[in-house]
Amino acid sequence: MDLEVKRDDLHETRVVDSPPAPLEPGEARLAVRRFGFSANNVTYAVFGDLMGYWTFFPAAPDGEGWGRIPVWGFAEVVEANGSGLDDGELVYGYLPMGTELVVTPTRVSEHGFTDASAHRAALPPAYNGYTRCATDPVYDPATEPLQMLLRPLFMTDFVLDDWLADNGFFGAGDGTVVLSSASSKTSFGLAHLLARRTDRPEVVGLTSAGNVDFVEGLGVYDRVVTYDDVDSLPADGPSVYVDMAGDAGVRTAVHEQMGGLAASVQVGGTHWEQVGGGGDLPGPKPALFFAPDQIVKRREDWGPGGVESRFADAWAEFLPVVQDWIEVVERQGPDAVADTYLEVLDGRADPAVAFVLSMD
C-alpha cells in the first residue's frame, strides 16, 4: 500500500494497494514501520524531476504522471532471502510513503548496505545506503522519532555548515548569513551549528510575524527579522542568503536590499508553487545546494568513516537541545498520512510540531 501524488498537481493524492512484489534471488523485503514527514519531504516533490527524486521509488505500473515521495525512517527485514541481511533486523534509510520496499543489497557489511536495484544505479549514493541499527552509533530506540524527523535534515545542516565554512562563507565571514524560514527544522539546525563556530558571520533568521516568539526562543539566531521588515537587513557589507523556503517574493526583497550579497543558496522549497520564480535578480544568481556533492568531497578529505564520526559527534550535541524545541505527533493509516502531507504542503503545520507516520 502506497501513497502517491500527482506530479503536476501536488495536492492530488491516491492510495494504491498492490499485492506484495515477488522476490528475485538476492533481493530482500523491507516492511516500512515508521517514517518522519516535514517540509523537507515537500522539497523532494518540488525538485522531483529536476533532481531525480521521483526515480527512487517508481509509481505503480498504471501510474504515469504519479510519484511516490521519499521519506526517511525505519524498516524491518521481513524476508532476507539470501541477501546477507538478517530476518527481523531493523534498518534506517530512504523509504517510500508505503508499507514495503524491495531492495537488492550489495556491499553488505556489519554497518549497512547499498541498494543496487537497477533503477537506482545512477542516483546519488548518499540516498541508496541503509544503516543496520544494531551497529549504528547514532541509533537509540528511545529517540527513534527524532532520528526519523531530524537526522536527514541535520545531515543536510551538517554538510551545509561545513560547505559554507569550507568556502570561507564566500567572503562574508565578518558579515551576515541570512536564513529564511527560520522556524523550520532545517533552518534552526543550521543556525545551531553556525552559532557554535567561533569565527563566523552574524546569523539572522527570517520568519513570519506569528513565529517570532518561537524562533527567538530557540536561542540560536543572533537576530530575528520578520518578512515585513526585510529592509532592516544590511544594505552593504558581505553577506550570504540561505533560502530554505523558495518564496520568490522574499528572495527578490532580500536580493534588492542586500547590496553586498556574495552568494544566494537555495536549499528548500516549502513555497513549492513559487520555486524558480522571481525573474531577474540583482546580485548573484541563486544556486541550488546539493548535499551529496559535499559528502563525496569530505569522504575523500576525511577518509573512511570521517563523515560518519563527525556527524555522530554533532548529532550527540544537537539531540539534547532539540528535544525541548519540538513536539512529536504520531499518526497512522493512509488517510492520516494523506492529511498530514497536505497540512505540511499547505504550510498549515505548527513549527513546534513534527510528524511521525505509518501507513499501517
Short mmCIF file of N, CA, C and O in Angstrom, two decimals, residues 197-297:
data_model
loop_
_atom_site.label_atom_id
_atom_site.label_comp_id
_atom_site.label_asym_id
_atom_site.label_seq_id
_atom_site.Cartn_x
_atom_site.Cartn_y
_atom_site.Cartn_z
N ARG A 197 30.29 28.04 15.97
CA ARG A 197 31.57 28.43 15.37
C ARG A 197 32.07 29.73 16.01
O ARG A 197 31.29 30.66 16.25
N THR A 198 33.36 29.79 16.27
CA THR A 198 33.94 30.99 16.88
C THR A 198 34.21 32.08 15.85
O THR A 198 34.11 33.26 16.15
N ASP A 199 34.56 31.70 14.64
CA ASP A 199 34.86 32.65 13.57
C ASP A 199 33.77 32.53 12.52
O ASP A 199 33.84 31.70 11.61
N ARG A 200 32.74 33.35 12.65
CA ARG A 200 31.56 33.18 11.80
C ARG A 200 30.87 34.52 11.57
O ARG A 200 31.10 35.50 12.29
N PRO A 201 29.98 34.57 10.58
CA PRO A 201 29.18 35.77 10.37
C PRO A 201 28.08 35.88 11.42
O PRO A 201 27.81 34.95 12.18
N GLU A 202 27.42 37.03 11.44
CA GLU A 202 26.18 37.18 12.20
C GLU A 202 25.13 36.28 11.54
O GLU A 202 25.04 36.21 10.31
N VAL A 203 24.34 35.59 12.35
CA VAL A 203 23.31 34.69 11.82
C VAL A 203 21.95 35.32 12.07
O VAL A 203 21.54 35.50 13.22
N VAL A 204 21.25 35.64 10.98
CA VAL A 204 19.95 36.30 11.06
C VAL A 204 18.87 35.34 10.57
O VAL A 204 19.02 34.73 9.51
N GLY A 205 17.80 35.19 11.33
CA GLY A 205 16.69 34.35 10.94
C GLY A 205 15.53 35.17 10.42
O GLY A 205 15.08 36.10 11.09
N LEU A 206 15.06 34.84 9.22
CA LEU A 206 13.87 35.48 8.65
C LEU A 206 12.65 34.60 8.92
O LEU A 206 12.69 33.40 8.65
N THR A 207 11.59 35.21 9.42
CA THR A 207 10.40 34.41 9.72
C THR A 207 9.15 35.28 9.65
O THR A 207 9.23 36.51 9.51
N SER A 208 7.99 34.66 9.74
CA SER A 208 6.74 35.40 9.76
C SER A 208 6.51 35.99 11.15
O SER A 208 7.08 35.51 12.15
N ALA A 209 5.68 37.00 11.21
CA ALA A 209 5.43 37.68 12.49
C ALA A 209 4.89 36.72 13.54
O ALA A 209 5.22 36.81 14.73
N GLY A 210 4.08 35.76 13.11
CA GLY A 210 3.48 34.83 14.05
C GLY A 210 4.45 33.83 14.65
O GLY A 210 4.15 33.20 15.67
N ASN A 211 5.62 33.69 14.04
CA ASN A 211 6.60 32.71 14.54
C ASN A 211 7.77 33.36 15.28
O ASN A 211 8.70 32.66 15.68
N VAL A 212 7.73 34.68 15.47
CA VAL A 212 8.87 35.37 16.08
C VAL A 212 9.19 34.83 17.47
O VAL A 212 10.35 34.57 17.80
N ASP A 213 8.18 34.66 18.31
CA ASP A 213 8.43 34.19 19.68
C ASP A 213 9.08 32.82 19.67
O ASP A 213 10.02 32.56 20.44
N PHE A 214 8.58 31.92 18.82
CA PHE A 214 9.16 30.58 18.75
C PHE A 214 10.61 30.65 18.30
O PHE A 214 11.50 30.03 18.90
N VAL A 215 10.89 31.43 17.25
CA VAL A 215 12.24 31.49 16.70
C VAL A 215 13.20 32.14 17.68
O VAL A 215 14.32 31.66 17.89
N GLU A 216 12.78 33.23 18.31
CA GLU A 216 13.65 33.88 19.30
C GLU A 216 13.91 32.95 20.48
O GLU A 216 15.02 32.94 21.05
N GLY A 217 12.91 32.16 20.83
CA GLY A 217 13.07 31.24 21.96
C GLY A 217 14.06 30.12 21.71
O GLY A 217 14.53 29.49 22.68
N LEU A 218 14.38 29.86 20.45
CA LEU A 218 15.37 28.82 20.15
C LEU A 218 16.76 29.21 20.62
O LEU A 218 17.58 28.34 20.95
N GLY A 219 17.06 30.50 20.61
CA GLY A 219 18.34 30.98 21.10
C GLY A 219 19.53 30.68 20.20
O GLY A 219 20.67 30.71 20.67
N VAL A 220 19.28 30.43 18.90
CA VAL A 220 20.39 30.11 18.00
C VAL A 220 20.65 31.19 16.96
O VAL A 220 21.64 31.12 16.23
N TYR A 221 19.77 32.18 16.88
CA TYR A 221 19.95 33.28 15.93
C TYR A 221 20.47 34.51 16.67
O TYR A 221 20.02 34.82 17.78
N ASP A 222 21.38 35.23 16.05
CA ASP A 222 21.85 36.48 16.64
C ASP A 222 20.76 37.54 16.56
O ASP A 222 20.68 38.42 17.42
N ARG A 223 19.93 37.44 15.53
CA ARG A 223 18.87 38.41 15.33
C ARG A 223 17.74 37.75 14.55
O ARG A 223 17.99 36.91 13.68
N VAL A 224 16.50 38.13 14.85
CA VAL A 224 15.34 37.61 14.15
C VAL A 224 14.63 38.78 13.47
O VAL A 224 14.36 39.81 14.10
N VAL A 225 14.35 38.62 12.17
CA VAL A 225 13.74 39.67 11.37
C VAL A 225 12.50 39.08 10.69
O VAL A 225 12.54 37.95 10.19
N THR A 226 11.40 39.84 10.69
CA THR A 226 10.20 39.36 10.01
C THR A 226 10.28 39.66 8.52
O THR A 226 11.03 40.53 8.08
N TYR A 227 9.48 38.94 7.76
CA TYR A 227 9.47 39.14 6.31
C TYR A 227 9.01 40.55 5.95
O TYR A 227 9.38 41.08 4.89
N ASP A 228 8.23 41.16 6.81
CA ASP A 228 7.77 42.52 6.55
C ASP A 228 8.84 43.57 6.85
O ASP A 228 8.64 44.75 6.54
N ASP A 229 9.94 43.13 7.43
CA ASP A 229 10.99 44.07 7.85
C ASP A 229 12.32 43.76 7.18
O ASP A 229 13.38 43.99 7.76
N VAL A 230 12.26 43.22 5.96
CA VAL A 230 13.49 42.86 5.24
C VAL A 230 14.39 44.07 5.05
O VAL A 230 15.62 43.95 4.99
N ASP A 231 13.80 45.27 4.98
CA ASP A 231 14.63 46.46 4.76
C ASP A 231 15.52 46.80 5.95
O ASP A 231 16.34 47.72 5.87
N SER A 232 15.39 46.04 7.06
CA SER A 232 16.31 46.23 8.19
C SER A 232 17.58 45.41 8.03
O SER A 232 18.51 45.54 8.83
N LEU A 233 17.64 44.54 7.02
CA LEU A 233 18.86 43.78 6.75
C LEU A 233 19.92 44.71 6.21
O LEU A 233 19.61 45.74 5.60
N PRO A 234 21.21 44.37 6.41
CA PRO A 234 22.28 45.28 5.97
C PRO A 234 22.27 45.50 4.46
O PRO A 234 22.22 44.55 3.69
N ALA A 235 22.32 46.78 4.07
CA ALA A 235 22.30 47.12 2.65
C ALA A 235 23.66 46.94 2.01
O ALA A 235 23.78 46.83 0.78
N ASP A 236 24.70 46.93 2.82
CA ASP A 236 26.05 46.71 2.29
C ASP A 236 26.79 45.78 3.25
O ASP A 236 26.25 45.32 4.25
N GLY A 237 28.04 45.50 2.94
CA GLY A 237 28.80 44.53 3.72
C GLY A 237 28.57 43.14 3.18
O GLY A 237 27.48 42.84 2.66
N PRO A 238 29.56 42.28 3.25
CA PRO A 238 29.45 40.93 2.67
C PRO A 238 28.38 40.10 3.36
O PRO A 238 28.24 40.14 4.59
N SER A 239 27.61 39.36 2.58
CA SER A 239 26.53 38.58 3.14
C SER A 239 26.22 37.37 2.27
O SER A 239 26.59 37.32 1.10
N VAL A 240 25.55 36.39 2.87
CA VAL A 240 25.10 35.18 2.18
C VAL A 240 23.63 34.97 2.53
O VAL A 240 23.23 35.11 3.69
N TYR A 241 22.84 34.62 1.52
CA TYR A 241 21.43 34.31 1.75
C TYR A 241 21.23 32.82 1.55
O TYR A 241 21.55 32.26 0.49
N VAL A 242 20.70 32.14 2.58
CA VAL A 242 20.39 30.72 2.51
C VAL A 242 18.87 30.60 2.49
O VAL A 242 18.20 30.86 3.51
N ASP A 243 18.34 30.20 1.34
CA ASP A 243 16.89 30.19 1.11
C ASP A 243 16.34 28.80 1.40
O ASP A 243 16.53 27.87 0.64
N MET A 244 15.64 28.68 2.52
CA MET A 244 15.06 27.40 2.91
C MET A 244 13.61 27.24 2.45
O MET A 244 13.03 26.18 2.62
N ALA A 245 13.02 28.29 1.88
CA ALA A 245 11.59 28.26 1.58
C ALA A 245 11.27 28.33 0.10
O ALA A 245 10.26 27.79 -0.34
N GLY A 246 12.09 29.01 -0.68
CA GLY A 246 11.81 29.14 -2.10
C GLY A 246 10.73 30.16 -2.41
O GLY A 246 10.14 30.13 -3.49
N ASP A 247 10.48 31.09 -1.49
CA ASP A 247 9.49 32.14 -1.71
C ASP A 247 10.09 33.20 -2.63
O ASP A 247 11.04 33.90 -2.26
N ALA A 248 9.54 33.33 -3.83
CA ALA A 248 10.11 34.23 -4.83
C ALA A 248 10.07 35.68 -4.37
O ALA A 248 11.02 36.44 -4.62
N GLY A 249 9.00 36.08 -3.70
CA GLY A 249 8.89 37.46 -3.24
C GLY A 249 9.93 37.80 -2.20
O GLY A 249 10.56 38.88 -2.25
N VAL A 250 10.13 36.90 -1.24
CA VAL A 250 11.14 37.12 -0.20
C VAL A 250 12.53 37.15 -0.82
O VAL A 250 13.37 37.99 -0.49
N ARG A 251 12.78 36.21 -1.72
CA ARG A 251 14.09 36.15 -2.38
C ARG A 251 14.39 37.46 -3.12
O ARG A 251 15.51 37.99 -3.03
N THR A 252 13.41 37.98 -3.82
CA THR A 252 13.61 39.24 -4.54
C THR A 252 13.88 40.38 -3.56
O THR A 252 14.79 41.21 -3.78
N ALA A 253 13.10 40.44 -2.48
CA ALA A 253 13.29 41.51 -1.49
C ALA A 253 14.67 41.46 -0.86
O ALA A 253 15.32 42.51 -0.66
N VAL A 254 15.15 40.26 -0.54
CA VAL A 254 16.48 40.11 0.06
C VAL A 254 17.56 40.54 -0.93
O VAL A 254 18.49 41.29 -0.58
N HIS A 255 17.45 40.10 -2.17
CA HIS A 255 18.45 40.48 -3.17
C HIS A 255 18.47 41.99 -3.40
O HIS A 255 19.54 42.58 -3.57
N GLU A 256 17.30 42.60 -3.41
CA GLU A 256 17.25 44.04 -3.65
C GLU A 256 17.76 44.83 -2.45
O GLU A 256 18.33 45.92 -2.62
N GLN A 257 17.58 44.31 -1.24
CA GLN A 257 18.00 45.03 -0.05
C GLN A 257 19.50 44.87 0.22
O GLN A 257 20.17 45.83 0.59
N MET A 258 20.02 43.66 0.04
CA MET A 258 21.38 43.34 0.46
C MET A 258 22.35 43.53 -0.71
O MET A 258 22.65 42.60 -1.46
N GLY A 259 22.88 44.74 -0.81
CA GLY A 259 23.78 45.05 -1.92
C GLY A 259 25.10 44.33 -1.86
O GLY A 259 25.80 44.22 -2.87
N GLY A 260 25.47 43.84 -0.67
CA GLY A 260 26.74 43.14 -0.53
C GLY A 260 26.61 41.63 -0.64
O GLY A 260 27.52 40.90 -0.24
N LEU A 261 25.48 41.15 -1.18
CA LEU A 261 25.24 39.71 -1.25
C LEU A 261 26.30 39.04 -2.12
O LEU A 261 26.48 39.37 -3.29
N ALA A 262 27.02 38.07 -1.51
CA ALA A 262 28.08 37.36 -2.22
C ALA A 262 27.62 36.02 -2.76
O ALA A 262 28.19 35.51 -3.72
N ALA A 263 26.60 35.42 -2.14
CA ALA A 263 26.11 34.12 -2.57
C ALA A 263 24.65 33.99 -2.16
O ALA A 263 24.24 34.47 -1.09
N SER A 264 23.87 33.36 -3.01
CA SER A 264 22.45 33.09 -2.73
C SER A 264 22.25 31.60 -2.95
O SER A 264 22.39 31.09 -4.06
N VAL A 265 21.94 30.89 -1.86
CA VAL A 265 21.92 29.43 -1.87
C VAL A 265 20.50 28.95 -1.63
O VAL A 265 19.87 29.32 -0.63
N GLN A 266 19.98 28.14 -2.53
CA GLN A 266 18.64 27.59 -2.34
C GLN A 266 18.75 26.16 -1.84
O GLN A 266 19.36 25.31 -2.48
N VAL A 267 18.14 25.90 -0.68
CA VAL A 267 18.20 24.58 -0.06
C VAL A 267 16.84 23.91 -0.10
O VAL A 267 16.74 22.73 -0.43
N GLY A 268 15.81 24.63 0.25
CA GLY A 268 14.48 24.02 0.33
C GLY A 268 13.49 24.68 -0.60
O GLY A 268 13.80 25.62 -1.32
N GLY A 269 12.25 24.15 -0.56
CA GLY A 269 11.20 24.68 -1.41
C GLY A 269 9.84 24.51 -0.80
O GLY A 269 8.96 23.92 -1.41
N THR A 270 9.64 25.01 0.43
CA THR A 270 8.33 24.85 1.07
C THR A 270 7.26 25.67 0.35
O THR A 270 6.10 25.30 0.33
N HIS A 271 7.67 26.81 -0.22
CA HIS A 271 6.75 27.57 -1.08
C HIS A 271 6.86 26.99 -2.48
O HIS A 271 7.37 27.60 -3.41
N TRP A 272 6.35 25.77 -2.61
CA TRP A 272 6.59 24.96 -3.80
C TRP A 272 6.05 25.61 -5.07
O TRP A 272 6.63 25.43 -6.15
N GLU A 273 4.98 26.39 -4.96
CA GLU A 273 4.38 26.97 -6.16
C GLU A 273 5.21 28.14 -6.70
O GLU A 273 4.98 28.60 -7.82
N GLN A 274 6.21 28.61 -5.92
CA GLN A 274 7.00 29.76 -6.34
C GLN A 274 8.44 29.42 -6.68
O GLN A 274 9.20 30.29 -7.08
N VAL A 275 8.84 28.18 -6.47
CA VAL A 275 10.24 27.82 -6.71
C VAL A 275 10.59 28.10 -8.15
O VAL A 275 9.88 27.72 -9.08
N GLY A 276 11.74 28.77 -8.33
CA GLY A 276 12.20 29.09 -9.67
C GLY A 276 11.70 30.43 -10.16
O GLY A 276 12.11 30.91 -11.21
N GLY A 277 10.79 31.07 -9.38
CA GLY A 277 10.26 32.36 -9.79
C GLY A 277 11.13 33.49 -9.32
O GLY A 277 12.19 33.31 -8.73
N GLY A 278 10.69 34.70 -9.57
CA GLY A 278 11.41 35.87 -9.09
C GLY A 278 12.01 36.69 -10.20
O GLY A 278 12.42 37.83 -10.00
N GLY A 279 12.11 36.14 -11.41
CA GLY A 279 12.64 36.90 -12.54
C GLY A 279 14.10 37.26 -12.35
O GLY A 279 14.84 36.60 -11.63
N ASP A 280 14.52 38.33 -13.02
CA ASP A 280 15.89 38.80 -12.92
C ASP A 280 16.12 39.40 -11.54
O ASP A 280 15.34 40.23 -11.07
N LEU A 281 17.23 39.01 -10.91
CA LEU A 281 17.54 39.48 -9.57
C LEU A 281 18.86 40.23 -9.58
O LEU A 281 19.80 39.84 -10.28
N PRO A 282 18.97 41.28 -8.77
CA PRO A 282 20.28 41.89 -8.59
C PRO A 282 21.17 40.97 -7.77
O PRO A 282 20.69 40.16 -6.97
N GLY A 283 22.46 41.06 -7.99
CA GLY A 283 23.38 40.23 -7.22
C GLY A 283 23.57 38.86 -7.82
O GLY A 283 23.21 38.60 -8.98
N PRO A 284 24.11 37.92 -7.03
CA PRO A 284 24.44 36.59 -7.55
C PRO A 284 23.21 35.78 -7.93
O PRO A 284 22.15 35.91 -7.30
N LYS A 285 23.35 34.94 -8.92
CA LYS A 285 22.27 34.06 -9.31
C LYS A 285 22.08 32.98 -8.25
O LYS A 285 23.05 32.35 -7.82
N PRO A 286 20.86 32.74 -7.79
CA PRO A 286 20.64 31.68 -6.80
C PRO A 286 21.11 30.32 -7.33
O PRO A 286 20.86 29.97 -8.48
N ALA A 287 21.81 29.59 -6.47
CA ALA A 287 22.34 28.27 -6.83
C ALA A 287 21.78 27.22 -5.88
O ALA A 287 21.69 27.45 -4.67
N LEU A 288 21.40 26.08 -6.43
CA LEU A 288 20.84 25.00 -5.63
C LEU A 288 21.96 24.23 -4.92
O LEU A 288 22.92 23.80 -5.55
N PHE A 289 21.83 24.10 -3.59
CA PHE A 289 22.80 23.33 -2.82
C PHE A 289 22.42 21.86 -2.86
O PHE A 289 21.28 21.49 -2.57
N PHE A 290 23.39 21.01 -3.20
CA PHE A 290 23.16 19.57 -3.28
C PHE A 290 24.13 18.88 -2.33
O PHE A 290 25.33 18.74 -2.62
N ALA A 291 23.61 18.47 -1.17
CA ALA A 291 24.45 17.94 -0.09
C ALA A 291 25.34 16.76 -0.52
O ALA A 291 26.50 16.69 -0.09
N PRO A 292 24.86 15.80 -1.33
CA PRO A 292 25.72 14.66 -1.67
C PRO A 292 27.05 15.04 -2.30
O PRO A 292 28.04 14.33 -2.13
N ASP A 293 27.11 16.17 -3.01
CA ASP A 293 28.37 16.57 -3.62
C ASP A 293 29.42 16.88 -2.56
O ASP A 293 30.59 16.49 -2.68
N GLN A 294 29.02 17.59 -1.50
CA GLN A 294 29.96 17.91 -0.43
C GLN A 294 30.30 16.67 0.38
O GLN A 294 31.43 16.53 0.87
N ILE A 295 29.36 15.74 0.51
CA ILE A 295 29.65 14.49 1.22
C ILE A 295 30.73 13.71 0.48
O ILE A 295 31.66 13.18 1.11
N VAL A 296 30.61 13.63 -0.83
CA VAL A 296 31.63 12.93 -1.62
C VAL A 296 32.99 13.58 -1.42
O VAL A 296 34.01 12.91 -1.22
N LYS A 297 33.05 14.90 -1.44
CA LYS A 297 34.31 15.62 -1.23
C LYS A 297 34.90 15.31 0.13
O LYS A 297 36.10 15.01 0.26
#
